[in-house]
Short mmCIF file of C-alpha atoms in Angstrom, two decimals:
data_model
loop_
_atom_site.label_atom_id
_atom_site.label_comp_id
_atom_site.label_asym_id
_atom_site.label_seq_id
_atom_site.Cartn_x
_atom_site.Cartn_y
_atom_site.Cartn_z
CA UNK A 1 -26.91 2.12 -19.28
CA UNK A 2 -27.54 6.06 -20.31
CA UNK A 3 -25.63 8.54 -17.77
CA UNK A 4 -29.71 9.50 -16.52
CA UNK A 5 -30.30 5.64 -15.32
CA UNK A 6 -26.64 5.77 -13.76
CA UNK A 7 -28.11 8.85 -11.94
CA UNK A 8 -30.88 7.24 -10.39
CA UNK A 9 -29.85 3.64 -9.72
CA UNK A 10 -26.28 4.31 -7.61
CA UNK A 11 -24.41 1.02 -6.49
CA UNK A 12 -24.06 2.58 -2.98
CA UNK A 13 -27.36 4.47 -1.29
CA UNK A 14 -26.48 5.93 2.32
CA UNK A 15 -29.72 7.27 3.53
CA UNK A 16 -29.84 9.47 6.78
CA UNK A 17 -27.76 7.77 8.63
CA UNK A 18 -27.13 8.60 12.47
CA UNK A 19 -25.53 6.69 15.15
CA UNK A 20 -25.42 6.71 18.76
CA UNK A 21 -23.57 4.47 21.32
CA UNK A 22 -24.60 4.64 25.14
CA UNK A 23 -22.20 4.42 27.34
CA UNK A 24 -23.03 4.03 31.06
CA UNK A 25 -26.56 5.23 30.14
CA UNK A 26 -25.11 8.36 28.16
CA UNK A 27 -26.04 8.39 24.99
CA UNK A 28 -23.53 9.54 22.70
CA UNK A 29 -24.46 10.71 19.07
CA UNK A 30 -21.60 9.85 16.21
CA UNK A 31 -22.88 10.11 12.93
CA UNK A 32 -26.14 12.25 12.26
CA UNK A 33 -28.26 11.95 9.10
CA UNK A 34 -25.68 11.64 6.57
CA UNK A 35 -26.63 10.31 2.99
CA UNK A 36 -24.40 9.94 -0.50
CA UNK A 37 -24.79 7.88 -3.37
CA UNK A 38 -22.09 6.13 -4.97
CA UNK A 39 -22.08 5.49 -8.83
CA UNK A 40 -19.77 3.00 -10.73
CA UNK A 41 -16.24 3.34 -10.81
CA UNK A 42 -15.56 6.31 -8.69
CA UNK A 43 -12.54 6.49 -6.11
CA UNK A 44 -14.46 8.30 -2.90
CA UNK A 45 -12.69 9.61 0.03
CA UNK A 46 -14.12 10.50 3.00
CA UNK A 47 -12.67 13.27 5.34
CA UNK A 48 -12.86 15.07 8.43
CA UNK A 49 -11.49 15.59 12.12
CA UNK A 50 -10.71 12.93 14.61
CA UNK A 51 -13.61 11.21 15.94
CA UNK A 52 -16.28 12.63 13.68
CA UNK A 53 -17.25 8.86 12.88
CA UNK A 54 -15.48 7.74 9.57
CA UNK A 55 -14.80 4.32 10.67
CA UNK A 56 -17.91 3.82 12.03
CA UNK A 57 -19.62 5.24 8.65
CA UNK A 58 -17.47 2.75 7.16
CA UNK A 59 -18.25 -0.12 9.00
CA UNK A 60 -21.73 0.75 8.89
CA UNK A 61 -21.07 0.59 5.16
CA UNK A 62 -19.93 -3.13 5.02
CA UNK A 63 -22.59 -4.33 7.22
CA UNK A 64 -20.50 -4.56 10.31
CA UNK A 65 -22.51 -2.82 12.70
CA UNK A 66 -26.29 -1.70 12.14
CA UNK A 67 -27.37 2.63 11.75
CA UNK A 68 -29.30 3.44 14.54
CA UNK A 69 -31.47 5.54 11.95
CA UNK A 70 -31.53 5.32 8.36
CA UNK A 71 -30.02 2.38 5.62
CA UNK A 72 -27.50 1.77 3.46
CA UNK A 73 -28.81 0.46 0.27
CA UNK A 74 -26.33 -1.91 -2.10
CA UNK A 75 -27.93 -2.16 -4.91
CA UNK A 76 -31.26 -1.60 -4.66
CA UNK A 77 -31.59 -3.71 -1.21
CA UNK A 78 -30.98 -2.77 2.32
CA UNK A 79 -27.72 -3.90 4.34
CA UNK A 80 -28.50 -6.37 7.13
CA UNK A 81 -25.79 -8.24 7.57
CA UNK A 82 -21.95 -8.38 6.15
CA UNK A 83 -21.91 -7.53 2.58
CA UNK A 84 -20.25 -10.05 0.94
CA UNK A 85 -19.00 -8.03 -2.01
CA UNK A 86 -17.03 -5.68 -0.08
CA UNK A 87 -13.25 -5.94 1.40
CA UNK A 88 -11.84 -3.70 3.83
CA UNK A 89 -8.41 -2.47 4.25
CA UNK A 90 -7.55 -2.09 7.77
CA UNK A 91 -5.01 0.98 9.29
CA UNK A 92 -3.65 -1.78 11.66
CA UNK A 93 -2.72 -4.27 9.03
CA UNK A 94 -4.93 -6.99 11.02
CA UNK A 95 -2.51 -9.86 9.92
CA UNK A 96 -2.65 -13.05 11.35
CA UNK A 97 1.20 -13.36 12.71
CA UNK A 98 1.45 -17.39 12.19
CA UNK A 99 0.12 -18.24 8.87
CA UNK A 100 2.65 -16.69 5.76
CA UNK A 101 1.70 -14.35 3.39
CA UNK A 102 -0.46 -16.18 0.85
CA UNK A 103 -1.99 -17.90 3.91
CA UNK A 104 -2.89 -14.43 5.02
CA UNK A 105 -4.35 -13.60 1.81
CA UNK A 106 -5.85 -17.22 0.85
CA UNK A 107 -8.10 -16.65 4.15
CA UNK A 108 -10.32 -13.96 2.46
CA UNK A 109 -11.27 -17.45 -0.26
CA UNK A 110 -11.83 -19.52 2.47
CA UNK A 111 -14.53 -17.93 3.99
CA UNK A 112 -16.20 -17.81 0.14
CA UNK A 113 -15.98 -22.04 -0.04
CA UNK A 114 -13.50 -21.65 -2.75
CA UNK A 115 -11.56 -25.35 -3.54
CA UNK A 116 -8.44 -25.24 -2.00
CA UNK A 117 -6.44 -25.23 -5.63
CA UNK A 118 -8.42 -22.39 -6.90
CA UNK A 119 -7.59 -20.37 -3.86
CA UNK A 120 -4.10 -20.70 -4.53
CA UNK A 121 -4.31 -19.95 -7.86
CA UNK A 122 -5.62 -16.69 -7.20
CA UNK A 123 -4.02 -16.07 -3.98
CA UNK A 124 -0.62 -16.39 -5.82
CA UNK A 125 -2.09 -13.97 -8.80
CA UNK A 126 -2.72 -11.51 -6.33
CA UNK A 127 0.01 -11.81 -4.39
CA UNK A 128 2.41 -10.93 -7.68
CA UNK A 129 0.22 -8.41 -8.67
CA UNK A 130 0.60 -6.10 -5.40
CA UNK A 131 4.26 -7.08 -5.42
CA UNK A 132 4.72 -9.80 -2.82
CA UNK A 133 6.20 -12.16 -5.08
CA UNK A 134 9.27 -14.25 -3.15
CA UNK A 135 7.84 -13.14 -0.02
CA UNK A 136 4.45 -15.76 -0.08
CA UNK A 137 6.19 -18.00 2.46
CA UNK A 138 7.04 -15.06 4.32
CA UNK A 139 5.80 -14.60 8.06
CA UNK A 140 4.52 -10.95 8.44
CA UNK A 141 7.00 -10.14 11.43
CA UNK A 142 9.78 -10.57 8.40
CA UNK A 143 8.17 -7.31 6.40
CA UNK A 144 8.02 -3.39 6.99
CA UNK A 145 4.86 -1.73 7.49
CA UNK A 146 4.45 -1.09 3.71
CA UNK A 147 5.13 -4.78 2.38
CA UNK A 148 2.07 -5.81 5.72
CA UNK A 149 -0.04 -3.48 4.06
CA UNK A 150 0.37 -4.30 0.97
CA UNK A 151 -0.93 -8.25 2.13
CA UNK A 152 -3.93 -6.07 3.82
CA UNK A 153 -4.35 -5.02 -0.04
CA UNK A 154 -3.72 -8.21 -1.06
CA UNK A 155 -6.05 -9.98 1.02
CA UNK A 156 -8.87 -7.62 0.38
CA UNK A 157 -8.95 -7.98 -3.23
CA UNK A 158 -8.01 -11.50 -3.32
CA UNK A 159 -12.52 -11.53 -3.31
CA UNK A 160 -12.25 -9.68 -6.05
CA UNK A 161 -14.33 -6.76 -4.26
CA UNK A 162 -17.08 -4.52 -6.10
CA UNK A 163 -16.34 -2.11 -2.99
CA UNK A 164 -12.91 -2.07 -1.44
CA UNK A 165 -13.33 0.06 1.46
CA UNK A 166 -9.87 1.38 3.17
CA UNK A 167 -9.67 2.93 6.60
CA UNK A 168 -7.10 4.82 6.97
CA UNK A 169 -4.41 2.77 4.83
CA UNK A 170 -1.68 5.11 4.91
CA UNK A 171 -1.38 6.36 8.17
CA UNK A 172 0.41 4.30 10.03
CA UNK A 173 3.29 4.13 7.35
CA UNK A 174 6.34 6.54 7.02
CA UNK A 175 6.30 9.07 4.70
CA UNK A 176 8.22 7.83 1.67
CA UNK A 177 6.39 4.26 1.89
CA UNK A 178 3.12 6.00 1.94
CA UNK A 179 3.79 8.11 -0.97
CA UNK A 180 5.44 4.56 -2.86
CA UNK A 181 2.03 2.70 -1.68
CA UNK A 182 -0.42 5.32 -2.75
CA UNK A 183 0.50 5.24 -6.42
CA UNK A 184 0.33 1.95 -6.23
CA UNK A 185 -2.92 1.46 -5.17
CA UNK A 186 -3.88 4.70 -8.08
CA UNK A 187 -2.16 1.70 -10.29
CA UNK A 188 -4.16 -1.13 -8.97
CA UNK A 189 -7.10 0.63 -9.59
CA UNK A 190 -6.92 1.64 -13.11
CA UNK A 191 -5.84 -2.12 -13.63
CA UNK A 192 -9.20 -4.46 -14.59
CA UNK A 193 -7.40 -7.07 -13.21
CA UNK A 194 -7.52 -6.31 -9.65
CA UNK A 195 -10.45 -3.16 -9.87
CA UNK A 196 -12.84 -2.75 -7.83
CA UNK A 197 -15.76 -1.15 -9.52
CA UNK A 198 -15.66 1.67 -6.47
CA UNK A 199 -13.18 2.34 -3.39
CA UNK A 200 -14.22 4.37 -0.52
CA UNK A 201 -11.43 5.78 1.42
CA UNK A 202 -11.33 7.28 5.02
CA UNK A 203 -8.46 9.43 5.90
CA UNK A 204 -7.90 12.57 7.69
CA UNK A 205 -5.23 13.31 5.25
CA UNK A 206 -6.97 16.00 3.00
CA UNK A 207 -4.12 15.97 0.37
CA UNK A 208 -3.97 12.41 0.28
CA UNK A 209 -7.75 12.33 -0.45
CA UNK A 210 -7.92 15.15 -3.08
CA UNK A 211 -5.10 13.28 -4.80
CA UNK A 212 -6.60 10.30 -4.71
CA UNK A 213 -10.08 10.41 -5.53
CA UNK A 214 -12.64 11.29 -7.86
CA UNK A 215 -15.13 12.87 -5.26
CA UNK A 216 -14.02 13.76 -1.34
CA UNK A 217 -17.33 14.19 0.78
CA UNK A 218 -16.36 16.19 3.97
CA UNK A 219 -18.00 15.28 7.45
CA UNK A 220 -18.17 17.64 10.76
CA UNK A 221 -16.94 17.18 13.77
CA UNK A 222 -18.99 14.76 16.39
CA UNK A 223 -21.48 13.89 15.70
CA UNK A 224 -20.50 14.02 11.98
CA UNK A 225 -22.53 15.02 9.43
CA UNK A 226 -21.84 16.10 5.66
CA UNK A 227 -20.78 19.44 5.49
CA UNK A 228 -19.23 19.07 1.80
CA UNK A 229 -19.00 17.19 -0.91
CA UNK A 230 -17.24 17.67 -3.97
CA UNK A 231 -15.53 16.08 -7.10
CA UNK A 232 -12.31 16.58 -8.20
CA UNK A 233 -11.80 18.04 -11.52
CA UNK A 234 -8.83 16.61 -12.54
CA UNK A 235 -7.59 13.92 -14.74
CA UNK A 236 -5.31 11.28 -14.13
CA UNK A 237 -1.97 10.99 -13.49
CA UNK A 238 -2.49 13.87 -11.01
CA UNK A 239 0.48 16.02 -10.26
CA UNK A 240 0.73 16.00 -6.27
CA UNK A 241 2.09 19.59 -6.56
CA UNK A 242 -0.22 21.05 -8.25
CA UNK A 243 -1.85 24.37 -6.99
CA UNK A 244 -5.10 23.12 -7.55
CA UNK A 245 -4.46 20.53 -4.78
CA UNK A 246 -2.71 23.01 -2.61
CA UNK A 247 -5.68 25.31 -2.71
CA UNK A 248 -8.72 22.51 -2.23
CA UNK A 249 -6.64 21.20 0.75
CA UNK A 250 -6.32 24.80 2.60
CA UNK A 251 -9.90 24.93 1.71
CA UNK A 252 -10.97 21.95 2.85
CA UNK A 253 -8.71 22.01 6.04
CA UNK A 254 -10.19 25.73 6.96
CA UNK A 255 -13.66 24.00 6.82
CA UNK A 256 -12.45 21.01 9.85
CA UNK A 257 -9.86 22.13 11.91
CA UNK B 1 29.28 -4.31 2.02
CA UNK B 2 27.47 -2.12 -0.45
CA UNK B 3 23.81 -2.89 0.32
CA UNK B 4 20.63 -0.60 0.58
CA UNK B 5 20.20 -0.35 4.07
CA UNK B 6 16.60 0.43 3.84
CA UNK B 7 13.51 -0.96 3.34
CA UNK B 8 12.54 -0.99 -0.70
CA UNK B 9 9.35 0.54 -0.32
CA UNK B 10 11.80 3.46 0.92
CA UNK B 11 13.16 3.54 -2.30
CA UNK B 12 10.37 4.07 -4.38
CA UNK B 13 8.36 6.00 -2.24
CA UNK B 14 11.83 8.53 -3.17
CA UNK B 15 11.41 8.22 -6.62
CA UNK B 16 7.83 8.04 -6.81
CA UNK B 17 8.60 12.14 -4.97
CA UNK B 18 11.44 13.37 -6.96
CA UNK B 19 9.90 12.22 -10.04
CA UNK B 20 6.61 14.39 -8.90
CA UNK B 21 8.98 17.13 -8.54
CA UNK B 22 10.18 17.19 -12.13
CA UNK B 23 12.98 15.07 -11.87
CA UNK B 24 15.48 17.27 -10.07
CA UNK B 25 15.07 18.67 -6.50
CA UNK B 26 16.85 20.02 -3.46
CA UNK B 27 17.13 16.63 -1.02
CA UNK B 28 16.31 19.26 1.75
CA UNK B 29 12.52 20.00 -0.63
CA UNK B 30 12.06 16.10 -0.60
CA UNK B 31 12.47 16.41 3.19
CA UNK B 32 10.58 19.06 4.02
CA UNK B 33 7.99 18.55 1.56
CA UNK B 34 7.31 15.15 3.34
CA UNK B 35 8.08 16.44 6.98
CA UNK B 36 11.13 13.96 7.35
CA UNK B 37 14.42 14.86 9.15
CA UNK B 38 17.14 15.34 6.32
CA UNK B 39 18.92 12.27 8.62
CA UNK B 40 15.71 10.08 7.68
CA UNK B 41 16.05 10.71 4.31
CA UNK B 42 19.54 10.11 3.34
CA UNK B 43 19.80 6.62 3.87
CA UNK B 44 16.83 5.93 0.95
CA UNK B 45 19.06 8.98 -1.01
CA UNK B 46 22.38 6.35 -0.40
CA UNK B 47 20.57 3.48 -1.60
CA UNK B 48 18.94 5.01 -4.72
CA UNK B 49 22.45 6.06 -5.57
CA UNK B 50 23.95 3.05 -5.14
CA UNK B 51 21.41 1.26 -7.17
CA UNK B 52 22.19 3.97 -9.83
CA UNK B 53 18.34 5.76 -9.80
CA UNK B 54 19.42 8.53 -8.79
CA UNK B 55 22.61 10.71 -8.76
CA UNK B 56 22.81 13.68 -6.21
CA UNK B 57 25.37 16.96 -6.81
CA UNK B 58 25.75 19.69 -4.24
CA UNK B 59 22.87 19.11 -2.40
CA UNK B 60 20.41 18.21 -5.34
CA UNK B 61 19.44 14.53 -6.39
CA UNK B 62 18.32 13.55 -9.93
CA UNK B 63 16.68 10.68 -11.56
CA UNK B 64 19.10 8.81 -14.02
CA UNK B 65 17.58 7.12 -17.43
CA UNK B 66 17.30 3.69 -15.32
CA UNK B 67 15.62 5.31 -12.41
CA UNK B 68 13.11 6.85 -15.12
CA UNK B 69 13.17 3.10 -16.75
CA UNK B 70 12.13 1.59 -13.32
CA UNK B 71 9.61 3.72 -12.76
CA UNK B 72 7.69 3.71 -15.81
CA UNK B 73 7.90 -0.52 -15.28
CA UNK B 74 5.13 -1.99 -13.32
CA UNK B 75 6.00 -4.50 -10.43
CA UNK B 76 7.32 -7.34 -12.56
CA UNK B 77 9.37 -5.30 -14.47
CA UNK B 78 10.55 -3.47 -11.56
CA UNK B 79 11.82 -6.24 -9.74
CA UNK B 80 13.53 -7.59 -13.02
CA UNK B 81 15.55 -4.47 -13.27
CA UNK B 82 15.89 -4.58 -9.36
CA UNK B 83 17.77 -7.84 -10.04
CA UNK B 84 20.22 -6.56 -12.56
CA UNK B 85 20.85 -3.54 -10.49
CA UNK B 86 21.80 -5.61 -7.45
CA UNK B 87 24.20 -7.80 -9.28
CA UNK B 88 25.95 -5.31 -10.34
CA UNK B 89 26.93 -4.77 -6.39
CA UNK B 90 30.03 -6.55 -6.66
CA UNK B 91 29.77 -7.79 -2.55
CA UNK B 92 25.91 -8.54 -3.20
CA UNK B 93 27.47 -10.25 -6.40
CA UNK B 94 29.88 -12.37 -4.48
CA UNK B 95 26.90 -13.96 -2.20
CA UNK B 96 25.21 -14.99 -4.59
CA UNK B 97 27.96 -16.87 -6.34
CA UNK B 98 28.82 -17.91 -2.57
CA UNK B 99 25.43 -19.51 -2.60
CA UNK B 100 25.50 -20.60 -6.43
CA UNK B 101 28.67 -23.04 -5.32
CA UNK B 102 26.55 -24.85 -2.92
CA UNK B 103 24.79 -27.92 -3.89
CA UNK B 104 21.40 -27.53 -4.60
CA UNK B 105 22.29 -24.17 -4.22
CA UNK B 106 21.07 -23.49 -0.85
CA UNK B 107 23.21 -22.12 2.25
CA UNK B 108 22.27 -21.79 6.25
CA UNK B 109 21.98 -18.64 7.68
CA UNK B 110 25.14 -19.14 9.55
CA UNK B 111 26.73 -19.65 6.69
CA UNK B 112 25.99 -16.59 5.22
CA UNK B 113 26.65 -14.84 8.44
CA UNK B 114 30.53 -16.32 8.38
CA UNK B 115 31.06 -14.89 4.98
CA UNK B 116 29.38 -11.46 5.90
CA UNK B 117 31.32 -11.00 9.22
CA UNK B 118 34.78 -12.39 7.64
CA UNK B 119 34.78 -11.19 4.22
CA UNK B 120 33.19 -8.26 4.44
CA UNK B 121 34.62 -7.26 7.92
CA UNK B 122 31.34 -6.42 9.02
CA UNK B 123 30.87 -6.16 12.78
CA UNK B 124 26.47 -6.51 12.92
CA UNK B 125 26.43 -9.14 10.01
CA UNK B 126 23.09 -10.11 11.34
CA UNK B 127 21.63 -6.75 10.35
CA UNK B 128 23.42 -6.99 6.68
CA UNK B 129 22.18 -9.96 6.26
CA UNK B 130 18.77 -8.80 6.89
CA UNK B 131 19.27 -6.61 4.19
CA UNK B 132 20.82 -8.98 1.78
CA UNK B 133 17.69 -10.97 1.91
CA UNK B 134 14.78 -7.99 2.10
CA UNK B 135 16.80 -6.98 -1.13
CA UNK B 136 17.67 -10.38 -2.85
CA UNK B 137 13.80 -11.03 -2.41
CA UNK B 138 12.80 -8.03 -4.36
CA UNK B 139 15.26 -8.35 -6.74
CA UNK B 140 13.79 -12.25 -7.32
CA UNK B 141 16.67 -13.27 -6.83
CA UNK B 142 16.97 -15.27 -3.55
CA UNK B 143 14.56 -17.23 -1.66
CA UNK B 144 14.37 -17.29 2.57
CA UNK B 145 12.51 -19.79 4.55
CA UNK B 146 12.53 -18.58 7.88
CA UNK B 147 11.22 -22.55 9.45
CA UNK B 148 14.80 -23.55 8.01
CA UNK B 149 16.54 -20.33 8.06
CA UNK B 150 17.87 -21.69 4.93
CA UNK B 151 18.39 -18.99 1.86
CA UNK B 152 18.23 -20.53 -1.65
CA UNK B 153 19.07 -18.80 -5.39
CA UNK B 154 15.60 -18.25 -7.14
#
């Protein structure tokens, strides 16, 4: 495919979308009339304040819950329902406490009516490659925050994902486990093993999402709305200190706070 | 007993930093650069050290050759190297070959709690043991089934 077809056929279309909840007949406006396109392989981030309706873009994404104007169009056809070839990486973990860690993880098969030895096969696979191996029979109440999230990882690619969405994956870890985790997911992602073709990340860590990503596309405060969007010109391995980084993040955290 | 007393992911989330910083660093940078109390940080500093990543002189810690080795490794290799490390922890050492005696070579938790509290002198063995097995698991070398509470040599 040339680079001008990649232009005009993204994987990902999000076309003016706007939600609004009501609430004891108040109607409450979240997202308004935001639109991006996604191309193949890119690492997206998206930022902005508290509230401003990141998860809910997100879900809205995946097929979870329905815009209240506007589509999201996976390649070439409109989301109406869960989009089977996307995973998402939950802030919370969202482990099941009594089945062990490949059970965890062997769950995301089930659902696709995967034979039972086939879903160990690549459960175990997995499981290795995100560095759980000796800990499969292990019940999640035996591992720290980083080795839970790391079976949230797990789990999600375990479908082998073309979108792996993560919301907020790193924020309810300690410091030096989030900065062990986040080059590991930079790892699992250049690896064609595990890669999803794209991974859209929400965080309102503005350094963690310059570091990260390829392109960070910046939303408002409530009801959020696009105020940015920009790539980041920088190849990989990124140095973390770099004043590059320092300066996009004041930048970017002058335009939100 | 000379164990890491923190979680792994501690470990190389310290590396992961001080190799960022070019190798050598103030452990009060590390700390502030990640907003952590210097108290929060030393215990990862300790067990880097005593896996022999890192060495730290008048206030600055460094990343030795095998701390440079395990972090250009990916996870397999990591936890290989992990292994070796650990066994060269002469108490970690002697569990092991506590648990190599045994038939089958399996042991009870209790077990390993006796030898913890009475050879090591250890007053909270059920903590060190905790430890034991986070780090025996990474290392691939022990396995823990927590139905049985039984701990087993890989």
């Amino acid at each position: 495919m040339s680079t001008k077809e990649r232009l005009i056929t993204p994987i990902l279309d999000v076309r003016n979308v706007s939600k609004e909840f009501t609430q004891r007949g108040k109607k409450t406006s979240i997202l308004k009339d935001v639109s991006f396109s996604i191309h193949e392989h890119e690492f997206i981030s998206i930022v902005g304040p508290s509230g401003c309706g990141k998860s809910t873009l997100l879900r809205i994404i995946m097929g979870l819950t329905p815009p209240t104007k506007g589509e999201v169009i996976y390649k070439g056809e409109r989301t109406q329902s869960v989009n089977p070839r996307m995973s998402m990486v939950f802030q919370s973990f969202a482990l099941f406490p009594w089945l062990t860690v490949l059970e965890n993880v062997e769950l995301g098969l089930e659902a696709q009516g995967i034979p039972k030895e086939q879903r160990k096969k690549r459960a175990l696979k997995i499981v290795e490659e995100v560095g759980l191996e000796d800990f499969e029979d292990a019940y999640p109440r035996e591992l720290s925050g980083g080795m839970k999230q790391r079976v949230g990882l797990a789990r999600a690619l375990v479908i082998d994902p073309e979108i792996l969405l993560m919301d907020e994956p790193f924020s309810s870890l300690d410091p030096l486990t989030a900065e062990g985790l986040r080059e590991e997911v930079i790892r699992l992602w250049s690896d064609k093993f595990t890669s999803p073709e794209i991974v859209i990340m929400v965080t309102h860590n503005v350094e963690e999402a310059i570091y990260l990503s390829d392109r960070v596309i910046v939303l408002s405060q409530r009801p959020g709305t696009v105020i940015l969007e920009f790539d980041v010109d920088m190849p990989r391995p990124r140095d973390k200190r770099s004043p590059y980084i320092y300066e996009l993040t004041d930048k970017i955290t002058s335009l939100i706070a | 007993m000379s164990i890491p007393r923190v979680h792994y992911s501690h470990v190389i989330g310290l590396l992961e930093v001080l190799e960022d910083f070019g190798g050598r660093v103030d452990i009060a940078k590390i700390a502030d650069d990640l907003s952590l109390e210097l108290d929060d940080l030393l215990p990862a500093v300790d067990a880097a050290e005593l896996l022999g990543f890192v060495r730290v002189e008048s206030g600055d810690i460094e990343l030795t050759d095998e701390g440079s080795i395990f972090l250009s490794e990916g996870t397999r290799g990591r936890k290989k190297q992990l292994g070796e490390r650990l066994l060269m922890l002469e108490s970690f050492k002697e569990v092991i070959e506590f648990i190599s005696q045994k038939e089958e070579k399996v042991v009870t938790k209790e077990e390993l709690l006796n030898l913890i509290g009475e050879r090591f002198y250890e007053s909270d063995s059920e903590e060190i043991l905790k430890w034991v097995i986070e780090w025996g698991r990474h290392g691939l070398l022990l396995k823990y089934d927590s139905k049985e509470d039984e701990i087993r040599l890989v």
